[in-house]
PDB file of C-alpha atoms in Angstrom:
ATOM      1  CA  MET A   1      33.482  -0.728  66.959  1.00 48.00           C
ATOM      2  CA  ASN A   2      35.100  -2.423  65.029  1.00 47.00           C
ATOM      3  CA  THR A   3      32.546  -5.106  65.301  1.00 46.00           C
ATOM      4  CA  MET A   4      30.264  -1.892  64.851  1.00 48.00           C
ATOM      5  CA  LEU A   5      32.025  -0.448  61.509  1.00 43.00           C
ATOM      6  CA  ARG A   6      32.345  -3.825  60.071  1.00 45.00           C
ATOM      7  CA  LYS A   7      28.447  -4.184  59.772  1.00 46.00           C
ATOM      8  CA  SER A   8      27.814  -0.972  59.027  1.00 44.00           C
ATOM      9  CA  ILE A   9      29.758  -1.566  55.752  1.00 43.00           C
ATOM     10  CA  LEU A  10      28.417  -5.053  55.141  1.00 43.00           C
ATOM     11  CA  GLY A  11      25.569  -3.302  55.411  1.00 45.00           C
ATOM     12  CA  ILE A  12      25.775  -0.733  52.898  1.00 43.00           C
ATOM     13  CA  ALA A  13      27.621  -2.978  50.549  1.00 42.00           C
ATOM     14  CA  GLY A  14      24.796  -5.437  51.296  1.00 44.00           C
ATOM     15  CA  LEU A  15      21.978  -2.893  49.860  1.00 39.00           C
ATOM     16  CA  THR A  16      23.885  -1.890  47.014  1.00 40.00           C
ATOM     17  CA  VAL A  17      24.294  -5.300  45.782  1.00 38.00           C
ATOM     18  CA  ALA A  18      20.288  -5.433  46.011  1.00 39.00           C
ATOM     19  CA  GLY A  19      19.884  -2.367  44.915  1.00 41.00           C
ATOM     20  CA  GLY A  20      22.550  -2.529  41.333  1.00 40.00           C
ATOM     21  CA  LEU A  21      20.408  -6.467  40.766  1.00 35.00           C
ATOM     22  CA  ALA A  22      16.960  -4.477  41.527  1.00 36.00           C
ATOM     23  CA  ALA A  23      18.163  -1.889  39.179  1.00 36.00           C
ATOM     24  CA  GLY A  24      20.717  -3.141  37.149  1.00 35.00           C
ATOM     25  CA  PRO A  25      18.223  -5.212  34.827  1.00 34.00           C
ATOM     26  CA  LEU A  26      16.383  -2.627  34.091  1.00 33.00           C
ATOM     27  CA  ASN A  27      19.081   0.034  32.981  1.00 35.00           C
ATOM     28  CA  HIS A  28      21.492  -3.096  31.525  1.00 35.00           C
ATOM     29  CA  GLN A  29      21.741  -3.431  27.671  1.00 39.00           C
ATOM     30  CA  ASP A  30      23.430  -6.551  26.511  1.00 39.00           C
ATOM     31  CA  ALA A  31      25.096  -5.548  23.233  1.00 40.00           C
ATOM     32  CA  THR A  32      23.404  -9.191  22.013  1.00 39.00           C
ATOM     33  CA  PRO A  33      19.373  -8.101  20.838  1.00 41.00           C
ATOM     34  CA  GLY A  34      17.375 -10.024  21.879  1.00 41.00           C
ATOM     35  CA  PRO A  35      14.365 -11.704  19.330  1.00 43.00           C
ATOM     36  CA  ARG A  36      12.383  -8.378  20.171  1.00 39.00           C
ATOM     37  CA  GLU A  37      14.656  -6.770  19.136  1.00 38.00           C
ATOM     38  CA  SER A  38      16.385  -7.608  16.493  1.00 36.00           C
ATOM     39  CA  ALA A  39      17.878  -5.897  13.597  1.00 38.00           C
ATOM     40  CA  VAL A  40      16.020  -7.470  10.671  1.00 40.00           C
ATOM     41  CA  ALA A  41      13.302  -6.426  10.836  1.00 41.00           C
ATOM     42  CA  VAL A  42       9.829  -9.107  10.281  1.00 42.00           C
ATOM     43  CA  GLN A  43       7.795  -8.656   7.328  1.00 51.00           C
ATOM     44  CA  THR A  44       4.097 -10.046   7.848  1.00 61.00           C
ATOM     45  CA  LYS A  45       2.149 -10.971   4.124  1.00 68.00           C
ATOM     46  CA  LEU A  46      -0.849 -10.165   3.399  1.00 69.00           C
ATOM     47  CA  ASP A  47      -4.273 -11.990   3.842  1.00 67.00           C
ATOM     48  CA  PRO A  48      -5.339 -11.258   0.393  1.00 64.00           C
ATOM     49  CA  ALA A  49      -8.946 -12.303   1.475  1.00 67.00           C
ATOM     50  CA  ALA A  50      -8.405  -9.613   4.580  1.00 73.00           C
ATOM     51  CA  LEU A  51      -7.878  -7.002   1.366  1.00 83.00           C
ATOM     52  CA  VAL A  52     -11.189  -7.563   0.654  1.00 77.00           C
ATOM     53  CA  PRO A  53     -13.662  -6.577   3.331  1.00 69.00           C
ATOM     54  CA  HIS A  54     -16.116  -6.859   1.555  1.00 71.00           C
ATOM     55  CA  GLY A  55     -15.633 -10.250  -0.897  1.00 74.00           C
ATOM     56  CA  VAL A  56     -15.289  -9.679  -4.357  1.00 77.00           C
ATOM     57  CA  GLN A  57     -18.101  -8.542  -6.534  1.00 80.00           C
ATOM     58  CA  GLY A  58     -19.255 -11.254  -9.921  1.00 84.00           C
ATOM     59  CA  ALA A  59     -16.489 -13.207 -12.569  1.00 90.00           C
ATOM     60  CA  GLN A  60     -13.091 -12.085 -11.336  1.00 93.00           C
ATOM     61  CA  SER A  61     -10.429 -12.099 -14.228  1.00 94.00           C
ATOM     62  CA  ARG A  62      -7.164 -12.316 -14.131  1.00 97.00           C
ATOM     63  CA  ILE A  63      -3.779 -11.604 -16.221  1.00 97.00           C
ATOM     64  CA  ASP A  64      -0.001 -12.643 -16.423  1.00 97.00           C
ATOM     65  CA  LEU A  65       2.218  -9.543 -15.540  1.00 97.00           C
ATOM     66  CA  ASP A  66       5.122  -8.363 -17.454  1.00 97.00           C
ATOM     67  CA  ASP A  67       8.438  -7.134 -15.738  1.00 97.00           C
ATOM     68  CA  GLU A  68       6.822  -3.563 -17.311  1.00 96.00           C
ATOM     69  CA  GLN A  69       3.586  -4.943 -15.307  1.00 98.00           C
ATOM     70  CA  THR A  70       4.919  -5.719 -12.615  1.00 98.00           C
ATOM     71  CA  ALA A  71       7.082  -2.371 -11.869  1.00 98.00           C
ATOM     72  CA  ASN A  72       3.886  -1.111 -11.796  1.00 98.00           C
ATOM     73  CA  VAL A  73       2.613  -2.691  -9.677  1.00 98.00           C
ATOM     74  CA  LYS A  74       5.320  -1.699  -6.788  1.00 98.00           C
ATOM     75  CA  ALA A  75       5.598   2.370  -8.733  1.00 98.00           C
ATOM     76  CA  ILE A  76       1.879   3.028  -7.144  1.00 98.00           C
ATOM     77  CA  ILE A  77       1.901   0.725  -3.606  1.00 98.00           C
ATOM     78  CA  ALA A  78       5.370   2.761  -3.287  1.00 98.00           C
ATOM     79  CA  ALA A  79       2.931   6.237  -4.658  1.00 98.00           C
ATOM     80  CA  THR A  80       0.310   4.643  -1.827  1.00 98.00           C
ATOM     81  CA  LYS A  81       2.765   4.953   0.550  1.00 98.00           C
ATOM     82  CA  LYS A  82       3.533   8.104  -0.116  1.00 98.00           C
ATOM     83  CA  ALA A  83       0.507   9.492   0.395  1.00 97.00           C
ATOM     84  CA  GLY A  84      -0.410   8.207   3.341  1.00 97.00           C
ATOM     85  CA  MET A  85      -2.974   5.769   2.388  1.00 97.00           C
ATOM     86  CA  ASP A  86      -3.532   1.423   3.506  1.00 95.00           C
ATOM     87  CA  GLU A  87      -3.289  -1.350   1.790  1.00 96.00           C
ATOM     88  CA  ARG A  88      -6.486  -1.111   0.563  1.00 95.00           C
ATOM     89  CA  ALA A  89      -6.211   1.885  -1.673  1.00 97.00           C
ATOM     90  CA  ALA A  90      -3.743  -0.017  -3.589  1.00 98.00           C
ATOM     91  CA  VAL A  91      -6.645  -2.327  -4.464  1.00 97.00           C
ATOM     92  CA  VAL A  92      -8.540  -0.273  -5.813  1.00 97.00           C
ATOM     93  CA  SER A  93      -5.903   1.483  -7.443  1.00 98.00           C
ATOM     94  CA  ILE A  94      -4.124  -1.763  -8.655  1.00 98.00           C
ATOM     95  CA  ALA A  95      -7.557  -2.717  -9.720  1.00 97.00           C
ATOM     96  CA  THR A  96      -8.929   0.548 -11.673  1.00 97.00           C
ATOM     97  CA  ALA A  97      -5.502   0.439 -13.392  1.00 97.00           C
ATOM     98  CA  LEU A  98      -6.089  -3.622 -14.419  1.00 97.00           C
ATOM     99  CA  GLN A  99      -9.134  -2.089 -16.030  1.00 95.00           C
ATOM    100  CA  GLU A 100      -8.627   1.073 -17.236  1.00 93.00           C
ATOM    101  CA  SER A 101      -4.551  -0.138 -18.644  1.00 94.00           C
ATOM    102  CA  LYS A 102      -3.711  -3.703 -17.578  1.00 96.00           C
ATOM    103  CA  LEU A 103      -1.294  -2.035 -15.784  1.00 97.00           C
ATOM    104  CA  GLU A 104       0.122  -0.871 -19.144  1.00 94.00           C
ATOM    105  CA  ASN A 105       1.947   2.663 -19.021  1.00 92.00           C
ATOM    106  CA  LEU A 106      -0.475   3.711 -21.908  1.00 84.00           C
ATOM    107  CA  GLY A 107       0.445   6.813 -24.551  1.00 75.00           C
ATOM    108  CA  HIS A 108      -1.626   7.822 -26.775  1.00 61.00           C
ATOM    109  CA  LEU A 109      -2.989   4.823 -28.808  1.00 57.00           C
ATOM    110  CA  GLY A 110      -4.529   7.388 -31.976  1.00 56.00           C
ATOM    111  CA  ASP A 111      -8.136   5.940 -33.096  1.00 56.00           C
ATOM    112  CA  ARG A 112      -7.915   3.459 -30.688  1.00 51.00           C
ATOM    113  CA  ASN A 113      -7.888   6.007 -27.803  1.00 53.00           C
ATOM    114  CA  ASP A 114     -11.061   6.620 -25.047  1.00 56.00           C
ATOM    115  CA  HIS A 115     -10.771  11.057 -26.432  1.00 65.00           C
ATOM    116  CA  ASP A 116      -7.141  11.297 -24.745  1.00 75.00           C
ATOM    117  CA  SER A 117      -7.011   8.392 -22.007  1.00 83.00           C
ATOM    118  CA  GLN A 118      -3.548   7.897 -20.832  1.00 88.00           C
ATOM    119  CA  GLY A 119      -1.538   6.379 -18.413  1.00 93.00           C
ATOM    120  CA  LEU A 120      -1.937   3.388 -16.449  1.00 94.00           C
ATOM    121  CA  PHE A 121      -5.059   4.585 -14.828  1.00 94.00           C
ATOM    122  CA  GLN A 122      -6.402   6.064 -18.085  1.00 91.00           C
ATOM    123  CA  GLN A 123      -6.018   9.751 -17.323  1.00 92.00           C
ATOM    124  CA  ARG A 124      -7.066  12.759 -19.435  1.00 88.00           C
ATOM    125  CA  PRO A 125      -5.589  15.756 -19.336  1.00 87.00           C
ATOM    126  CA  SER A 126      -8.475  18.382 -21.518  1.00 85.00           C
ATOM    127  CA  SER A 127     -10.028  16.553 -17.852  1.00 88.00           C
ATOM    128  CA  GLY A 128      -7.344  18.635 -15.207  1.00 91.00           C
ATOM    129  CA  TRP A 129      -5.647  15.597 -14.557  1.00 92.00           C
ATOM    130  CA  GLY A 130      -2.661  16.792 -15.464  1.00 90.00           C
ATOM    131  CA  THR A 131      -0.555  16.837 -18.431  1.00 92.00           C
ATOM    132  CA  VAL A 132       0.465  13.439 -21.042  1.00 90.00           C
ATOM    133  CA  GLU A 133       4.622  13.974 -19.341  1.00 91.00           C
ATOM    134  CA  GLN A 134       2.277  13.853 -15.273  1.00 95.00           C
ATOM    135  CA  ILE A 135      -0.782  11.610 -15.714  1.00 93.00           C
ATOM    136  CA  THR A 136       2.362   8.770 -17.927  1.00 93.00           C
ATOM    137  CA  ASP A 137       4.216   8.241 -15.082  1.00 95.00           C
ATOM    138  CA  PRO A 138       2.604   5.819 -12.743  1.00 97.00           C
ATOM    139  CA  GLU A 139       3.873   7.976  -9.552  1.00 97.00           C
ATOM    140  CA  TYR A 140       2.126  10.728 -10.227  1.00 96.00           C
ATOM    141  CA  ALA A 141      -0.666   9.093 -11.466  1.00 96.00           C
ATOM    142  CA  THR A 142      -1.083   6.813  -8.592  1.00 98.00           C
ATOM    143  CA  LEU A 143      -1.761  10.155  -6.478  1.00 98.00           C
ATOM    144  CA  ALA A 144      -3.915  11.416  -8.875  1.00 96.00           C
ATOM    145  CA  PHE A 145      -5.969   8.932  -8.605  1.00 96.00           C
ATOM    146  CA  LEU A 146      -5.768   8.185  -4.612  1.00 98.00           C
ATOM    147  CA  LYS A 147      -6.463  12.525  -4.006  1.00 97.00           C
ATOM    148  CA  GLY A 148      -9.909  11.896  -6.186  1.00 96.00           C
ATOM    149  CA  LEU A 149      -9.799   8.620  -3.946  1.00 97.00           C
ATOM    150  CA  LYS A 150      -9.315   9.878  -0.460  1.00 97.00           C
ATOM    151  CA  GLN A 151     -12.116  13.580  -1.756  1.00 96.00           C
ATOM    152  CA  VAL A 152     -15.047  10.663  -1.882  1.00 96.00           C
ATOM    153  CA  ASP A 153     -16.601  10.268   1.748  1.00 95.00           C
ATOM    154  CA  GLY A 154     -16.445   6.114   2.843  1.00 95.00           C
ATOM    155  CA  TRP A 155     -14.288   4.973  -0.174  1.00 95.00           C
ATOM    156  CA  GLN A 156     -13.141   2.587   3.015  1.00 91.00           C
ATOM    157  CA  ASP A 157     -16.305   1.538   3.247  1.00 90.00           C
ATOM    158  CA  MET A 158     -17.278   1.398  -0.425  1.00 93.00           C
ATOM    159  CA  PRO A 159     -17.856  -2.300  -2.837  1.00 94.00           C
ATOM    160  CA  LEU A 160     -14.088  -1.389  -4.900  1.00 94.00           C
ATOM    161  CA  THR A 161     -16.297  -0.899  -8.006  1.00 93.00           C
ATOM    162  CA  ARG A 162     -18.562   1.970  -6.260  1.00 94.00           C
ATOM    163  CA  ALA A 163     -15.182   4.064  -4.790  1.00 95.00           C
ATOM    164  CA  ALA A 164     -12.800   3.445  -8.247  1.00 95.00           C
ATOM    165  CA  GLN A 165     -16.190   4.716 -10.346  1.00 94.00           C
ATOM    166  CA  THR A 166     -16.911   7.729  -8.246  1.00 95.00           C
ATOM    167  CA  VAL A 167     -12.658   8.786  -9.370  1.00 95.00           C
ATOM    168  CA  GLN A 168     -13.092   7.315 -12.882  1.00 92.00           C
ATOM    169  CA  VAL A 169     -16.348   8.641 -14.058  1.00 89.00           C
ATOM    170  CA  SER A 170     -15.845   4.660 -16.508  1.00 86.00           C
ATOM    171  CA  ALA A 171     -18.941   3.882 -19.168  1.00 83.00           C
ATOM    172  CA  TYR A 172     -17.753   1.311 -17.240  1.00 83.00           C
ATOM    173  CA  PRO A 173     -18.275   1.264 -14.239  1.00 82.00           C
ATOM    174  CA  ASP A 174     -19.422  -2.277 -13.014  1.00 88.00           C
ATOM    175  CA  HIS A 175     -16.170  -3.217 -14.340  1.00 93.00           C
ATOM    176  CA  TYR A 176     -13.620  -2.742 -12.085  1.00 94.00           C
ATOM    177  CA  ALA A 177     -15.200  -5.908 -10.313  1.00 93.00           C
ATOM    178  CA  GLN A 178     -13.666  -8.089 -11.706  1.00 95.00           C
ATOM    179  CA  TRP A 179     -10.140  -7.585 -10.472  1.00 96.00           C
ATOM    180  CA  GLU A 180     -10.002  -6.491  -6.810  1.00 94.00           C
ATOM    181  CA  GLN A 181      -9.083 -10.078  -6.340  1.00 94.00           C
ATOM    182  CA  GLN A 182      -5.963 -10.259  -8.351  1.00 97.00           C
ATOM    183  CA  ALA A 183      -4.717  -6.891  -7.367  1.00 96.00           C
ATOM    184  CA  ALA A 184      -5.975  -7.932  -3.291  1.00 95.00           C
ATOM    185  CA  ASP A 185      -2.461 -10.827  -4.012  1.00 95.00           C
ATOM    186  CA  LEU A 186      -0.904  -8.739  -6.160  1.00 97.00           C
ATOM    187  CA  VAL A 187      -0.493  -6.198  -2.596  1.00 97.00           C
ATOM    188  CA  ALA A 188      -1.023  -8.913  -0.955  1.00 95.00           C
ATOM    189  CA  GLN A 189       2.216  -9.914  -2.390  1.00 95.00           C
ATOM    190  CA  HIS A 190       4.152  -6.635  -3.172  1.00 97.00           C
ATOM    191  CA  TRP A 191       3.731  -4.418   0.360  1.00 96.00           C
ATOM    192  CA  ASN A 192       6.261  -5.872   2.066  1.00 94.00           C
ATOM    193  CA  GLY A 193       8.856  -5.985  -0.787  1.00 82.00           C
TER     194      GLY A 193
END
């Protein structure tokens, strides 16, 4: 009986150890994170070419940005994310603002003003875009632009200039295209920033 009891105890102990080894790693949590559990999120760099799915149309323009213009780029990207829209929407928005205001939050320009257009997107209070205070707020102005963009069926599959023009209704509808590459470069640089 002593031998039988000893074999039973060893058998149970063996099952416990084997079971612990089989189930242990599945439930075991190490105190140090592994490569997939790193506390620091790895941010992937966006490819500007992927942000221009139709290729750029025509000659491209580019300007150097100052701190205020760069802050407006970041505000447009933040508002795009807030609206739940993707990087391409940010490219369309930034290209539009580059054309309309060179990314400067313009107030009323007096005789040089196009009607009552103001802000980054040169939106007009008289056309229902909002009050002067609203359309000169970069977040509000971007969200208003994106609301219009969302209402354009198939904007994601359109060339940038057509999508922008459908929202903006500009007298110069083809001018948005010249800013597509710089807008894509800015989104690639600042989207994950």
